[in-house]
mmCIF file of C-alpha atoms in Angstrom:
data_model
loop_
_atom_site.group_PDB
_atom_site.id
_atom_site.type_symbol
_atom_site.label_atom_id
_atom_site.label_comp_id
_atom_site.label_asym_id
_atom_site.label_seq_id
_atom_site.Cartn_x
_atom_site.Cartn_y
_atom_site.Cartn_z
ATOM 1 C CA MET A 89 7.316 -18.713 -3.171
ATOM 2 C CA VAL A 90 9.439 -15.630 -2.663
ATOM 3 C CA GLU A 91 12.862 -15.996 -1.120
ATOM 4 C CA TRP A 92 13.958 -13.282 1.307
ATOM 5 C CA THR A 93 17.537 -12.732 2.425
ATOM 6 C CA GLU A 94 18.213 -11.729 6.012
ATOM 7 C CA GLN A 95 19.293 -8.314 4.708
ATOM 8 C CA GLU A 96 15.979 -7.866 2.868
ATOM 9 C CA ARG A 97 14.016 -8.896 5.959
ATOM 10 C CA SER A 98 15.995 -6.410 8.010
ATOM 11 C CA ILE A 99 15.423 -3.584 5.515
ATOM 12 C CA ILE A 100 11.657 -4.145 5.426
ATOM 13 C CA THR A 101 11.407 -4.473 9.200
ATOM 14 C CA ASN A 102 13.416 -1.268 9.688
ATOM 15 C CA ILE A 103 11.306 0.711 7.222
ATOM 16 C CA PHE A 104 8.101 -0.200 9.034
ATOM 17 C CA ALA A 105 9.613 0.198 12.513
ATOM 18 C CA ASN A 106 10.352 3.847 11.776
ATOM 19 C CA LEU A 107 7.121 4.814 9.987
ATOM 20 C CA ASP A 108 4.693 7.436 11.165
ATOM 21 C CA TYR A 109 1.673 5.441 10.017
ATOM 22 C CA GLU A 110 -0.794 8.314 10.246
ATOM 23 C CA ASP A 111 1.359 10.706 8.250
ATOM 24 C CA VAL A 112 2.668 8.294 5.602
ATOM 25 C CA GLY A 113 -0.625 6.457 5.137
ATOM 26 C CA SER A 114 -2.597 9.654 4.668
ATOM 27 C CA LYS A 115 -0.063 11.141 2.260
ATOM 28 C CA ALA A 116 0.237 7.978 0.162
ATOM 29 C CA LEU A 117 -3.512 7.471 -0.260
ATOM 30 C CA SER A 118 -4.099 11.192 -0.865
ATOM 31 C CA ARG A 119 -1.388 11.222 -3.521
ATOM 32 C CA CYS A 120 -2.935 8.205 -5.229
ATOM 33 C CA LEU A 121 -6.391 9.798 -5.309
ATOM 34 C CA ILE A 122 -5.033 13.113 -6.611
ATOM 35 C CA VAL A 123 -2.589 11.754 -9.212
ATOM 36 C CA TYR A 124 -4.955 9.013 -10.391
ATOM 37 C CA PRO A 125 -8.401 10.614 -9.985
ATOM 38 C CA TRP A 126 -10.271 7.612 -11.414
ATOM 39 C CA THR A 127 -9.362 5.754 -8.210
ATOM 40 C CA GLN A 128 -11.691 8.097 -6.305
ATOM 41 C CA ARG A 129 -14.753 6.150 -7.433
ATOM 42 C CA TYR A 130 -14.073 3.557 -4.737
ATOM 43 C CA PHE A 131 -14.215 6.240 -2.049
ATOM 44 C CA ALA A 132 -17.522 7.954 -2.859
ATOM 45 C CA SER A 133 -18.781 7.362 0.685
ATOM 46 C CA PHE A 134 -15.748 9.144 2.156
ATOM 47 C CA GLY A 135 -17.181 12.650 1.701
ATOM 48 C CA ASN A 136 -15.699 15.590 -0.151
ATOM 49 C CA LEU A 137 -13.079 14.592 -2.719
ATOM 50 C CA TYR A 138 -13.709 17.624 -4.929
ATOM 51 C CA ASN A 139 -10.103 18.830 -5.155
ATOM 52 C CA ALA A 140 -6.596 18.128 -3.861
ATOM 53 C CA ASP A 141 -7.047 20.201 -0.697
ATOM 54 C CA ALA A 142 -10.316 18.444 0.121
ATOM 55 C CA ILE A 143 -8.657 15.052 -0.335
ATOM 56 C CA LYS A 144 -5.600 15.963 1.744
ATOM 57 C CA THR A 145 -7.738 17.211 4.633
ATOM 58 C CA ASN A 146 -10.394 14.490 4.496
ATOM 59 C CA PRO A 147 -10.319 12.566 7.813
ATOM 60 C CA ASN A 148 -11.816 9.448 6.202
ATOM 61 C CA ILE A 149 -9.004 9.338 3.637
ATOM 62 C CA ALA A 150 -6.415 9.841 6.377
ATOM 63 C CA ALA A 151 -7.926 7.059 8.477
ATOM 64 C CA HIS A 152 -8.076 4.643 5.554
ATOM 65 C CA GLY A 153 -4.490 5.428 4.572
ATOM 66 C CA THR A 154 -3.427 4.577 8.117
ATOM 67 C CA LYS A 155 -5.492 1.381 7.980
ATOM 68 C CA VAL A 156 -3.783 0.362 4.725
ATOM 69 C CA LEU A 157 -0.331 0.830 6.255
ATOM 70 C CA HIS A 158 -1.277 -1.172 9.330
ATOM 71 C CA GLY A 159 -2.518 -3.829 6.907
ATOM 72 C CA LEU A 160 0.993 -3.992 5.485
ATOM 73 C CA ASP A 161 2.195 -4.947 8.968
ATOM 74 C CA ARG A 162 0.563 -8.303 8.343
ATOM 75 C CA ALA A 163 2.886 -8.859 5.382
ATOM 76 C CA VAL A 164 5.933 -7.754 7.382
ATOM 77 C CA LYS A 165 5.064 -10.301 10.081
ATOM 78 C CA ASN A 166 4.314 -13.045 7.527
ATOM 79 C CA MET A 167 6.919 -12.506 4.827
ATOM 80 C CA ASP A 168 7.129 -16.218 4.100
ATOM 81 C CA ASN A 169 3.420 -16.513 3.359
ATOM 82 C CA ILE A 170 2.134 -13.168 2.091
ATOM 83 C CA LYS A 171 -0.309 -14.732 -0.390
ATOM 84 C CA ALA A 172 -2.161 -16.633 2.315
ATOM 85 C CA THR A 173 -2.001 -13.616 4.623
ATOM 86 C CA TYR A 174 -3.951 -11.530 2.112
ATOM 87 C CA ALA A 175 -6.307 -14.213 0.764
ATOM 88 C CA GLU A 176 -9.375 -12.772 2.543
ATOM 89 C CA LEU A 177 -8.522 -9.192 1.597
ATOM 90 C CA SER A 178 -8.097 -10.261 -2.018
ATOM 91 C CA VAL A 179 -11.575 -11.789 -2.022
ATOM 92 C CA LEU A 180 -13.047 -8.694 -0.336
ATOM 93 C CA HIS A 181 -11.494 -6.270 -2.832
ATOM 94 C CA SER A 182 -12.366 -8.475 -5.802
ATOM 95 C CA GLU A 183 -15.824 -9.811 -5.086
ATOM 96 C CA LYS A 184 -17.394 -7.261 -2.749
ATOM 97 C CA LEU A 185 -15.685 -3.945 -3.466
ATOM 98 C CA HIS A 186 -14.843 -4.651 -7.146
ATOM 99 C CA VAL A 187 -11.598 -2.705 -6.918
ATOM 100 C CA ASP A 188 -9.526 -2.636 -10.087
ATOM 101 C CA PRO A 189 -6.390 -4.631 -9.161
ATOM 102 C CA ASP A 190 -4.198 -2.121 -11.011
ATOM 103 C CA ASN A 191 -5.028 0.333 -8.237
ATOM 104 C CA PHE A 192 -2.943 -1.700 -5.787
ATOM 105 C CA LYS A 193 0.115 -1.022 -7.941
ATOM 106 C CA LEU A 194 -0.742 2.677 -8.193
ATOM 107 C CA LEU A 195 -1.017 2.941 -4.420
ATOM 108 C CA ALA A 196 2.232 0.992 -4.000
ATOM 109 C CA ASP A 197 3.983 3.479 -6.291
ATOM 110 C CA CYS A 198 2.600 6.416 -4.301
ATOM 111 C CA LEU A 199 3.657 4.781 -1.044
ATOM 112 C CA THR A 200 7.164 4.328 -2.424
ATOM 113 C CA ILE A 201 7.357 8.028 -3.303
ATOM 114 C CA VAL A 202 6.180 9.130 0.138
ATOM 115 C CA ILE A 203 8.545 6.779 1.966
ATOM 116 C CA ALA A 204 11.463 7.801 -0.266
ATOM 117 C CA ALA A 205 10.775 11.439 0.537
ATOM 118 C CA LYS A 206 10.631 10.675 4.264
ATOM 119 C CA MET A 207 13.803 8.569 4.284
ATOM 120 C CA GLY A 208 15.828 10.869 2.039
ATOM 121 C CA SER A 209 19.320 9.577 1.305
ATOM 122 C CA ALA A 210 18.678 6.481 3.456
ATOM 123 C CA PHE A 211 16.352 5.300 0.667
ATOM 124 C CA SER A 212 19.310 3.905 -1.270
ATOM 125 C CA PRO A 213 18.965 1.843 -4.448
ATOM 126 C CA ASP A 214 19.297 -1.346 -2.361
ATOM 127 C CA VAL A 215 16.566 -0.214 0.025
ATOM 128 C CA GLN A 216 14.363 0.774 -2.904
ATOM 129 C CA ALA A 217 14.900 -2.569 -4.644
ATOM 130 C CA THR A 218 13.947 -4.456 -1.500
ATOM 131 C CA PHE A 219 10.911 -2.260 -0.825
ATOM 132 C CA GLN A 220 9.752 -2.620 -4.433
ATOM 133 C CA LYS A 221 10.134 -6.407 -4.186
ATOM 134 C CA PHE A 222 8.079 -6.432 -0.973
ATOM 135 C CA LEU A 223 5.312 -4.289 -2.465
ATOM 136 C CA ALA A 224 5.256 -6.364 -5.659
ATOM 137 C CA VAL A 225 4.608 -9.490 -3.586
ATOM 138 C CA VAL A 226 1.844 -7.714 -1.640
ATOM 139 C CA VAL A 227 0.248 -6.380 -4.850
ATOM 140 C CA SER A 228 0.375 -9.845 -6.387
ATOM 141 C CA ALA A 229 -1.225 -11.365 -3.283
ATOM 142 C CA LEU A 230 -4.009 -8.767 -3.244
ATOM 143 C CA GLY A 231 -4.662 -9.339 -6.934
ATOM 144 C CA ARG A 232 -4.597 -13.109 -6.671
ATOM 145 C CA GLN A 233 -8.389 -13.483 -6.512
ATOM 146 C CA TYR A 234 -8.679 -11.708 -9.865
ATOM 147 C CA HIS A 235 -6.722 -14.352 -11.766
#
């Protein structure tokens, strides 16, 4: 079980309270698909992913990026039980979608970059450490079914 300090809880809550979900979600998923093109294979039904511009302007990618961020809300609201919160999603991604669990980490890294760019100097080392801890717990929970 992960232990969260009140300061860490506050940092995570504040990050998500100030997010533009549509903008950040779209940018993070687009970045992941562009930087790590092998991740595109899971999005074949999303239409044109031919190049970076096509990915960045694809409404299906934007919508799914937003959906992913709203999915992280579940972890924010259940920080004491993130593994159980994502048990069904872990099964879905493992058994039905057959998503490589390493892709969760890649997307988490891209999300960190986008949020750091948005927050600027407010994304201090302490904020980054807390955000990385939060995402590591989420990634572990999503990959749990694979173990």
